[in-house]
Structure formats: C-alpha cells, structure tokens
Tab-separated table of C-alpha atoms and ligand atoms in Angstrom:
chain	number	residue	atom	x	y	z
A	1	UNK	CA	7.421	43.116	-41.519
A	2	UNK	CA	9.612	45.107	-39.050
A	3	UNK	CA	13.038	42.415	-39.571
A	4	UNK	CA	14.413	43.694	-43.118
A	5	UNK	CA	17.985	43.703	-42.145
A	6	UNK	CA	19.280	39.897	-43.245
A	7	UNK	CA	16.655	39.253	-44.981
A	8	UNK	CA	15.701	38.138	-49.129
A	9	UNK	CA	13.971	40.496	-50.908
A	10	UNK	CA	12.624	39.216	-54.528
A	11	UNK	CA	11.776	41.919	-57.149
A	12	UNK	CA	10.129	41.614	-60.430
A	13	UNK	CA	10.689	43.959	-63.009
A	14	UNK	CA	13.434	45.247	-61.367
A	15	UNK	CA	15.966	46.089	-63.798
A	16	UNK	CA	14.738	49.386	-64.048
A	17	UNK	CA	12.461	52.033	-62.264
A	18	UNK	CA	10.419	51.399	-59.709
A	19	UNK	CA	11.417	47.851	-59.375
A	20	UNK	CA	14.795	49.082	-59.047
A	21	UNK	CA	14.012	51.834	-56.499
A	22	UNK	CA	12.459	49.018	-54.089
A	23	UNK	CA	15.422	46.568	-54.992
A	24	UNK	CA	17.830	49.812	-53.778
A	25	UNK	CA	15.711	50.502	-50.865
A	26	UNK	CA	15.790	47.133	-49.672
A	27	UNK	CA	19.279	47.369	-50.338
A	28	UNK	CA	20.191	49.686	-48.205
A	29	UNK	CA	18.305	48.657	-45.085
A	30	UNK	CA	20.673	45.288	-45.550
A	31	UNK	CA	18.678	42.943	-47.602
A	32	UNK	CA	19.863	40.697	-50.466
A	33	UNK	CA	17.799	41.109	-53.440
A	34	UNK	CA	16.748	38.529	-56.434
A	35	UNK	CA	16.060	40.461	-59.473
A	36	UNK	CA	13.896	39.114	-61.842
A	37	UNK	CA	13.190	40.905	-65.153
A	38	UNK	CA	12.545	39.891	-68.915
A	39	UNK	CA	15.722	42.453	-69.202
A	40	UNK	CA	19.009	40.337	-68.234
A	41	UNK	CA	21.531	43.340	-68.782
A	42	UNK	CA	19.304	45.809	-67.046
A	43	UNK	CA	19.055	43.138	-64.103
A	44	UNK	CA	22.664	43.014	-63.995
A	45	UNK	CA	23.189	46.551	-64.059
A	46	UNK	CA	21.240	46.986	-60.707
A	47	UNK	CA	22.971	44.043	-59.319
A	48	UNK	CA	26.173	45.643	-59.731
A	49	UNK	CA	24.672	48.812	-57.981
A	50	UNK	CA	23.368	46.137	-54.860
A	51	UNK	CA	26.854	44.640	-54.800
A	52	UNK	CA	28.208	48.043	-54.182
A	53	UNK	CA	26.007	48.480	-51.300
A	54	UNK	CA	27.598	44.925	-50.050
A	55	UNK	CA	24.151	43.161	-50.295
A	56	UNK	CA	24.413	40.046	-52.345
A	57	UNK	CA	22.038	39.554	-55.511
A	58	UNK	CA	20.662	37.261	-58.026
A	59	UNK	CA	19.846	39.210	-61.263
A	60	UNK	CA	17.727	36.813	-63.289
A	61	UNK	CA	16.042	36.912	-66.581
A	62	UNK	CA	12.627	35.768	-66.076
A	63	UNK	CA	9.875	36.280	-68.357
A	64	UNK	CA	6.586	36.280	-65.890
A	65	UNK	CA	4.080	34.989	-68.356
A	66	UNK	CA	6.310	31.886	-67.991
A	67	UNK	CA	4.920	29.901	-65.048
A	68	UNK	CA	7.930	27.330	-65.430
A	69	UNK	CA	10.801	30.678	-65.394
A	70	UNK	CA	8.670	31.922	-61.901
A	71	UNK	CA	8.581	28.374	-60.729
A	72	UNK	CA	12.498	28.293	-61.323
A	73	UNK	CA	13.492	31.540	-59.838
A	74	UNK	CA	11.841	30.646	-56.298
A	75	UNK	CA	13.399	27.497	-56.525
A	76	UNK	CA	16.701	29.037	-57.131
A	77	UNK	CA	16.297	31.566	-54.408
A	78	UNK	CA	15.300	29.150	-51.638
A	79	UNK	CA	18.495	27.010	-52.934
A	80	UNK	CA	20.844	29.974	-53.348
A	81	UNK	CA	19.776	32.635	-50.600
A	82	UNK	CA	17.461	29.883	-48.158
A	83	UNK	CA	14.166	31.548	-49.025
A	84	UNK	CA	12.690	35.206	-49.358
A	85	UNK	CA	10.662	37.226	-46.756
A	86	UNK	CA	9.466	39.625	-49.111
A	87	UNK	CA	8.275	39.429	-52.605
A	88	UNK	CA	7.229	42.438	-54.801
A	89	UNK	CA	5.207	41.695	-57.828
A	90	UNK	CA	6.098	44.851	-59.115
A	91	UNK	CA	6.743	44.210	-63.454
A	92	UNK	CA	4.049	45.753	-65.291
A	93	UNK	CA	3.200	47.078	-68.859
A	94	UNK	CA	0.391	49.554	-70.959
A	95	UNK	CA	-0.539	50.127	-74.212
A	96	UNK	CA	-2.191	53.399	-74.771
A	97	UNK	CA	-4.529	55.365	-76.217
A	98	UNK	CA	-7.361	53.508	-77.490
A	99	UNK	CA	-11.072	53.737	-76.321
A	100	UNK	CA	-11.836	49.860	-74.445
A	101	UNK	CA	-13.681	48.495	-77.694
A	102	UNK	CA	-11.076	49.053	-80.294
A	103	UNK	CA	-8.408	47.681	-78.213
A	104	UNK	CA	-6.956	44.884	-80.240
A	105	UNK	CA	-7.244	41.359	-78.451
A	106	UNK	CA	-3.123	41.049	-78.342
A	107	UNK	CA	-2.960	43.886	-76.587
A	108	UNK	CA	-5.221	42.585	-73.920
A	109	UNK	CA	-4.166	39.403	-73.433
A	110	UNK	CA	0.315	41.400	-73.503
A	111	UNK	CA	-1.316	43.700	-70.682
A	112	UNK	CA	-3.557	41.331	-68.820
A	113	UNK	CA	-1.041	38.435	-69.021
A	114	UNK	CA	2.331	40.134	-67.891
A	115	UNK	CA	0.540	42.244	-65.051
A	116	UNK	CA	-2.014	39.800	-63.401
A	117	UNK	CA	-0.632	36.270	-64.540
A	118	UNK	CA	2.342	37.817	-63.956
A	119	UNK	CA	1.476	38.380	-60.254
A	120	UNK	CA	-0.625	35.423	-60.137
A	121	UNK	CA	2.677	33.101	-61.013
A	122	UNK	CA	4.559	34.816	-58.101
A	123	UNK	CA	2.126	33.806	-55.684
A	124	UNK	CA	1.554	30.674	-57.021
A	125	UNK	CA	5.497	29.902	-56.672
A	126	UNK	CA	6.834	31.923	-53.947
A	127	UNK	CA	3.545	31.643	-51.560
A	128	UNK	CA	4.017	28.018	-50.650
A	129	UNK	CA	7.614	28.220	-49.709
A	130	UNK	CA	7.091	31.223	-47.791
A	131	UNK	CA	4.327	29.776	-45.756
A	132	UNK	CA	7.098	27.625	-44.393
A	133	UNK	CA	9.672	29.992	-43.646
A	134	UNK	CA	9.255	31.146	-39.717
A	135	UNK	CA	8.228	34.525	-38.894
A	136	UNK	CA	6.947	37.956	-41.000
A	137	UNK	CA	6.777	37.636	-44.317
A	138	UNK	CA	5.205	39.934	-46.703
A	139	UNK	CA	4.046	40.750	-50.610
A	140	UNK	CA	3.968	44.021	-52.294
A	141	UNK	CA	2.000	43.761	-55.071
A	142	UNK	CA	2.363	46.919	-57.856
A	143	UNK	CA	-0.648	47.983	-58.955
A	144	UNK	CA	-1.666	51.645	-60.092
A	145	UNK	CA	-4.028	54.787	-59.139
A	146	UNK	CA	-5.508	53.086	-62.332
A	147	UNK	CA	-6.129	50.270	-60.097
A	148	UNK	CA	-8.798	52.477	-57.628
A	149	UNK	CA	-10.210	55.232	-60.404
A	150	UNK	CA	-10.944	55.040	-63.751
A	151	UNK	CA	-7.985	54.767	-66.290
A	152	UNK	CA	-9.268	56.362	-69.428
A	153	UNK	CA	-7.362	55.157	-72.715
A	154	UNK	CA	-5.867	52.539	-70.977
A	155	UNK	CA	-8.635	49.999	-70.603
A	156	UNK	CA	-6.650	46.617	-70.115
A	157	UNK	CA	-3.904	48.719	-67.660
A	158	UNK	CA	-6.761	49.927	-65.543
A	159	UNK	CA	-8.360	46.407	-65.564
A	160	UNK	CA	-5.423	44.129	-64.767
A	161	UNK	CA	-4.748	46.801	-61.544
A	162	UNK	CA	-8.720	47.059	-60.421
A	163	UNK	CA	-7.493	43.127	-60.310
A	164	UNK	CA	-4.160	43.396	-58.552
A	165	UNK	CA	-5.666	45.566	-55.936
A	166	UNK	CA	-8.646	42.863	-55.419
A	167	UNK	CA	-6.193	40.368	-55.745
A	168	UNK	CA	-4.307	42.131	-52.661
A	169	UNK	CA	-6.677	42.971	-50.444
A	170	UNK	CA	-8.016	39.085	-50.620
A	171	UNK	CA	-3.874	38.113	-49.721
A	172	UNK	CA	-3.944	40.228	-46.794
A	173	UNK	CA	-7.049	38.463	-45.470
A	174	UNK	CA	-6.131	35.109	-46.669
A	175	UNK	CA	-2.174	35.438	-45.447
A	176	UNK	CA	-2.689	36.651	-42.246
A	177	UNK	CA	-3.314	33.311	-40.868
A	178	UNK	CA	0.515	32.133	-42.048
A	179	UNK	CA	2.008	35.226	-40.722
A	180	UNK	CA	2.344	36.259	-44.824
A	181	UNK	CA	0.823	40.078	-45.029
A	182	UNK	CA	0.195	42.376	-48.095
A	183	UNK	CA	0.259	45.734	-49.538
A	184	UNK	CA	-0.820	47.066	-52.631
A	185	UNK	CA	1.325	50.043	-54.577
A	186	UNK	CA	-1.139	52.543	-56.116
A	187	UNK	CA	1.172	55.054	-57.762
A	188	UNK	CA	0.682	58.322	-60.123
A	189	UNK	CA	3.173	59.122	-62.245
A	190	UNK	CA	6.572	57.660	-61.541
A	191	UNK	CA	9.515	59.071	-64.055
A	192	UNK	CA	10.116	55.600	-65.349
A	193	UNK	CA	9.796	53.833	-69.049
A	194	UNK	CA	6.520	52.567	-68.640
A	195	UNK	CA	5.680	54.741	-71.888
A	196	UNK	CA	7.986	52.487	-73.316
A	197	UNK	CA	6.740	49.295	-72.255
A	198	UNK	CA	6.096	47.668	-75.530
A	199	UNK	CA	10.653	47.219	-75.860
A	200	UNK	CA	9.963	44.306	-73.984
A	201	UNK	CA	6.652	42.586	-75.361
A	202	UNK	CA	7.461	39.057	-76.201
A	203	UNK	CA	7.077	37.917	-79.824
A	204	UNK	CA	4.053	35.720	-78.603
A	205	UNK	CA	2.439	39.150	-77.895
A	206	UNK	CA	2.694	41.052	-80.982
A	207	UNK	CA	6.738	41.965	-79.877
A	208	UNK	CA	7.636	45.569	-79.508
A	209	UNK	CA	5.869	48.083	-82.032
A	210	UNK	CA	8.085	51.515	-80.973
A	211	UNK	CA	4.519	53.054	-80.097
A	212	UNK	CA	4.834	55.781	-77.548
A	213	UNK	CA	2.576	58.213	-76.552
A	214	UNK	CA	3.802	61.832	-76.303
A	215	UNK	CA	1.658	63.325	-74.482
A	216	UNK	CA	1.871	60.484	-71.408
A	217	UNK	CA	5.518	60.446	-71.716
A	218	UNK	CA	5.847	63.934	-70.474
A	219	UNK	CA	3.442	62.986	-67.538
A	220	UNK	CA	5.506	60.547	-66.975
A	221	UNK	CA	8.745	61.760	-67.084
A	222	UNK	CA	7.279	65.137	-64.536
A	223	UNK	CA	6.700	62.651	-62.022
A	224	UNK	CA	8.024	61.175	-58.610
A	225	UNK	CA	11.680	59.630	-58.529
A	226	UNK	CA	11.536	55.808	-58.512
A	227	UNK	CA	14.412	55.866	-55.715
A	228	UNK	CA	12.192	58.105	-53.814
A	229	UNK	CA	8.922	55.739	-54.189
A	230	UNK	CA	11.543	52.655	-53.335
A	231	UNK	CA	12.018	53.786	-50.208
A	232	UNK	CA	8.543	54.771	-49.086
A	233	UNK	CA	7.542	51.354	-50.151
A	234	UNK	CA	10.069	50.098	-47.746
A	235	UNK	CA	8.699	51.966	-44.854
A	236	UNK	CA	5.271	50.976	-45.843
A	237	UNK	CA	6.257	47.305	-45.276
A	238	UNK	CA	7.694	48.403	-41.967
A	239	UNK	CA	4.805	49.855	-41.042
A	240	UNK	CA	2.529	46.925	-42.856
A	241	UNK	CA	-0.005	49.344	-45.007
A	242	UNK	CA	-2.845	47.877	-46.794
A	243	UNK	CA	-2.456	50.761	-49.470
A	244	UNK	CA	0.704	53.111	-50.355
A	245	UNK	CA	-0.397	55.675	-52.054
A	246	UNK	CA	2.954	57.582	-52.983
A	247	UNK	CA	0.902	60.809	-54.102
A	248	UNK	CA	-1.030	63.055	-52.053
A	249	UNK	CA	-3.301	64.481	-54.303
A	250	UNK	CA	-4.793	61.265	-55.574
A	251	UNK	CA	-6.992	61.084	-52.324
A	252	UNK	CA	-9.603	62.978	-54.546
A	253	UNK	CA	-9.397	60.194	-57.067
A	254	UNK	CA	-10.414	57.523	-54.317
A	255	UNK	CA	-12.889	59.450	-52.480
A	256	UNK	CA	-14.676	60.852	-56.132
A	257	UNK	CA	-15.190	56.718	-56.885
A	258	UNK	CA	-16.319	56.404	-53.361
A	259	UNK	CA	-18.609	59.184	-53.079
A	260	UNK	CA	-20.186	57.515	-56.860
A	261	UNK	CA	-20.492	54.345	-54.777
A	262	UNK	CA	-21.934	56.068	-51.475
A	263	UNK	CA	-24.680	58.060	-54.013
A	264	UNK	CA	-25.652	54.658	-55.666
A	265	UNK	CA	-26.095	52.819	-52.520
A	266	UNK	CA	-28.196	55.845	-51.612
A	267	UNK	CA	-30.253	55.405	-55.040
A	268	UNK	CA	-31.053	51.434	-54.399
A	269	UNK	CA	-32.173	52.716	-50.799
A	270	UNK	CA	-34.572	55.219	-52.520
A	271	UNK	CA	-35.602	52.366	-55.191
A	272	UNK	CA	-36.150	49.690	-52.091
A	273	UNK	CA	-38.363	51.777	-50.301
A	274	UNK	CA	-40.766	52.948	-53.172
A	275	UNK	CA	-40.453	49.275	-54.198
A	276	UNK	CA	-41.150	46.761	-50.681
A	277	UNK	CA	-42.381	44.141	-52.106
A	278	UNK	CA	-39.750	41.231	-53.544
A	279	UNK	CA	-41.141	40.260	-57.155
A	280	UNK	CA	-42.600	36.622	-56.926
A	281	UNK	CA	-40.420	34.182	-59.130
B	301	NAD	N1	5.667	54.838	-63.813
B	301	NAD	C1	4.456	55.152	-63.441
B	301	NAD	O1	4.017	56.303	-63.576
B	301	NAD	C2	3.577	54.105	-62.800
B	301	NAD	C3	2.381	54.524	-62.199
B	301	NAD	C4	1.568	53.561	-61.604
B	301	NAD	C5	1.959	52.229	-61.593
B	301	NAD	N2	3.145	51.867	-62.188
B	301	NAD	C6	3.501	50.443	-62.159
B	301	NAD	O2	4.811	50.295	-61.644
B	301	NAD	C7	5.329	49.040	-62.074
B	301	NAD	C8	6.745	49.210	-62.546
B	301	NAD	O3	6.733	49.946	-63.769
B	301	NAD	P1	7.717	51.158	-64.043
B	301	NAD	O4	6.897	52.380	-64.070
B	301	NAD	O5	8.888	51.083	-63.162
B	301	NAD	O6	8.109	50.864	-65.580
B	301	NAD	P2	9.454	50.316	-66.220
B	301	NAD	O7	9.103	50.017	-67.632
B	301	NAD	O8	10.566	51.263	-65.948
B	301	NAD	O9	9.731	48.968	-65.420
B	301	NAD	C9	8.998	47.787	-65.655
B	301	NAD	C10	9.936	46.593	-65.629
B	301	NAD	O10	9.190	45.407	-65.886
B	301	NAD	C11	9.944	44.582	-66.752
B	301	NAD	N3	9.080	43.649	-67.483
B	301	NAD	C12	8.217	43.925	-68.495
B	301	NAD	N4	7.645	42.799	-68.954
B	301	NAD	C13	8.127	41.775	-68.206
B	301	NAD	C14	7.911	40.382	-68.182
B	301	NAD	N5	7.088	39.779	-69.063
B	301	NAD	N6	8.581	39.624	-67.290
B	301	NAD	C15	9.464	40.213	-66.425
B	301	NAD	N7	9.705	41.534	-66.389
B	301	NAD	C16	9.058	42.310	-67.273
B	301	NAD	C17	10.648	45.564	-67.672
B	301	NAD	O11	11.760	44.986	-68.313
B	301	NAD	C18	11.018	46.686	-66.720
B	301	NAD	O12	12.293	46.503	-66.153
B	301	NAD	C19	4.374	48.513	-63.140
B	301	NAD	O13	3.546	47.503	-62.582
B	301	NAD	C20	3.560	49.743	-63.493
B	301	NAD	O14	2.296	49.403	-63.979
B	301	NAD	C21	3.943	52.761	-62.794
C-alpha cells in the first residue's frame, strides 16, 4: 500500500508496545489511527500522543474475543473516519512455562481465543467493508518467530501464531483479487509487557493471576524498541512484504525448520523408491 498519507489506520492492542509503535508510525507518515485495546486508559494515552502529531484518533476499548465489540468498532470507524485502509491485528497474549500436556485448558482457550479469534473477528468485520473501499488496502497480521519455529514452553503461543501466519499467507492469496494485501509480523523479542500479559485476561478466562516469568522478562525487556519495529512495519506495508521479520538473526530459525522439512521430503523419496508399489485397498 504505497498511499498512507490521509489514510485510516486501525490497531489492535495498541495501547501499548508494539501496537503502539505501528499506531505512532502510522502516525507520523499522516494517518489517523483507531485504537482498539481491552485497556481504555492506555488507548487514550496513545491517542493523546497521535493528537500531538495532529493525526486524529479513536481510542476504543474493545475486548477482541467479543465478536459484537469488533463488529462495533468497524462500524464506528467507517461512520466516524469513512473506512480504514489498513488494519493490524496486532493484540496478543502468552502464558508460560509449561510443557504442551500440562497446560491447563483455560489457558488454551485465553491464548488461542484472544490471538486467533481475535484476528479472526477483525477480518470477519473489517474485511467486508474494506472490499468496498476503492484502491490499496492492506492487513498486518502480528504473529511471532513462534509462529515459523518451535516455541518451547509456550505451546498455545506458538500454536495460535503457526495459525496467524497460515491464516496470512491464505489472505494474501485470497485478497489479492479485491486489491486487499497482507503481511505477517514475525518478531523476536520486542521490550514490551507481553511477560505481563495475564493484567488483562478477562474473568471468563481465569482473569489475571500476577504470573510472570523471570527469566523471559529479561529477554524481553533486552530486546528491539517497539517504536523502532513500528516503523519498519510501516515500510514493510510500503513495500507490501509477505513476511517482516524485524530480527536478523532469526533467519537460522526459519531455514533450521526448513532444512527438517527439505531432509523429510528427502526420507519419503528414499521410502517411495524402496517401496513402488501402492498397497491394494
Ligand atoms: N514483545 C515481544 O517480544 C513479541 C515477540 C513476538 C510477537 N509479539 C506479538 O506482538 C503483539 C503485541 O504484543 P506486545 O509485545 O506489544 O505486548 P503488550 O502486552 O505490550 O501489548 C499487547 C496489547 O494487547 C492488548 N490486549 C490483550 N488482550 C486483549 C484483548 N482481549 N482485546 C484487546 N486487546 C487486548 C493489551 O492490553 C496490550 O495493550 C502480540 O501479538 C505478541 O504476541 C511480541
């Protein structure tokens, strides 16, 4: 999407780190920004910072497992702002530490319901309106390195972004025939409060439990500025990536999985050629 300048951006989980690095970005290139985030004050907090940059915003509280709150916000932003060119399904959350099978089943359905509903209900509400609206349009869709290689200890993180990413690289095909395009967001660390996800876990979920993790907070907090990632998101759209990978050294993360692939493929080679004949039913 080359046209930012004039343009609606629509940010979830933007209240705070890397949803409010993009929202800043977009910002500053002349957009006007919705936020949407289960954290009103923080949402108004960054809206204050996009007034300052003489953008206009909408800071909403939105709670994304909420189909009807999703459904709301787009209509809002169409009637408010006249629609949105860009959407970034960016909120996301993690619990830590277990091994997959003694992951308790609220925790799966917190992680798997806030990061892939949660991008599901954007689609399903923003999509249709944006089909409509003339010229580029484009998704950002948050996912994680997680998303590409293993994500040890965090089982339902690493298995709601292996389903963002999918769930991205089928928009892209899908949208290109409605001029709607897509990139997925494969980060490392960002310093953020994702380690602190759980301060906003709905009731329905368990509600927060003050775990942290000590050793992934430091990770964490050593890593890329959100400000910085905002803005090479931003390019990224520019340039429409299928992938932005904000960290250099993950590239042996990505090829590792696809060298395990490539060495499989050659194994069922090996196994069809000692092995010609189909079985008969
Ligand atoms: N920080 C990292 O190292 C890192 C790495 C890879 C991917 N990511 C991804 O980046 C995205 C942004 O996370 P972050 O690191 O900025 O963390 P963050 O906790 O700072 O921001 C997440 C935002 O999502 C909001 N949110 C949580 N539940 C919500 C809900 N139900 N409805 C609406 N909003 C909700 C939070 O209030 C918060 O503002 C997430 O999808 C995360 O998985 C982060």
């Amino acid at each position: 999407m080359r046209e930012l300048a004039g343009r609606v951006a629509v940010v979830t989980g933007g209240a705070g780190g890397i949803g409010r690095g993009m929202a800043l970005a977009f910002a500053e290139a002349g957009m006007d920004v919705v936020i949407a985030d289960i954290d009103e004050d923080g949402a108004r907090a960054v809206a204050a910072e996009i007034e300052a940059l003489g953008q206009r915003c909408l800071p909403r509280r939105v709670d994304l497992a909420k189909p009807a709150e999703v459904e709301a916000l787009a209509e809002e932003t169409w009637g408010e702002l006249g629609g949105a060119h860009l959407l970034c399904n960016n909120a996301g959350v993690t619990t830590f530490g277990m091994m997959c099978d003694g992951i308790p089943d609220a925790d799966w359905d917190w992680v798997l319901t806030v990061n892939l509903r949660g991008v599901v209900h954007g689609l399903q509400s923003f999509l249709p309106r944006m089909r409509e609206l003339p010229g580029e349009k484009h998704v950002v869709n948050t996912a994680s390195i997680a998303g590409i290689s293993p994500g040890v200890f965090v089982a339902p993180y690493a298995a709601s972004k292996h389903a963002v990413v999918g769930l991205s690289e089928t928009l892209r095909e899908e949208g290109a025939a409605h001029g709607i395009s897509c990139s997925v967001l494969c980060p490392n660390a960002v310093a953020t409060g994702i380690v602190e996800a759980d301060r906003n876990r709905q009731a329905e979920f368990g509600g927060p439990s003050g775990a942290g993790n000590e050793m992934i907070a430091a990770f964490v907090a050593a890593g890329l500025a959100p400000t910085y990632v905002g803005r090479m998101v931003r390019q990224a759209v520019i340039d429409d990536l299928p992938f932005i990978f904000t960290h250099a050294d993950t590239r042996e993360l990505v090829e590792a999985r696809y060298e395990r692939m490539k060495e499989s493929f050659a194994w069922a080679d090996r196994w069809r050629e000692a092995n010609p004949e189909p079985d008969p039913l």
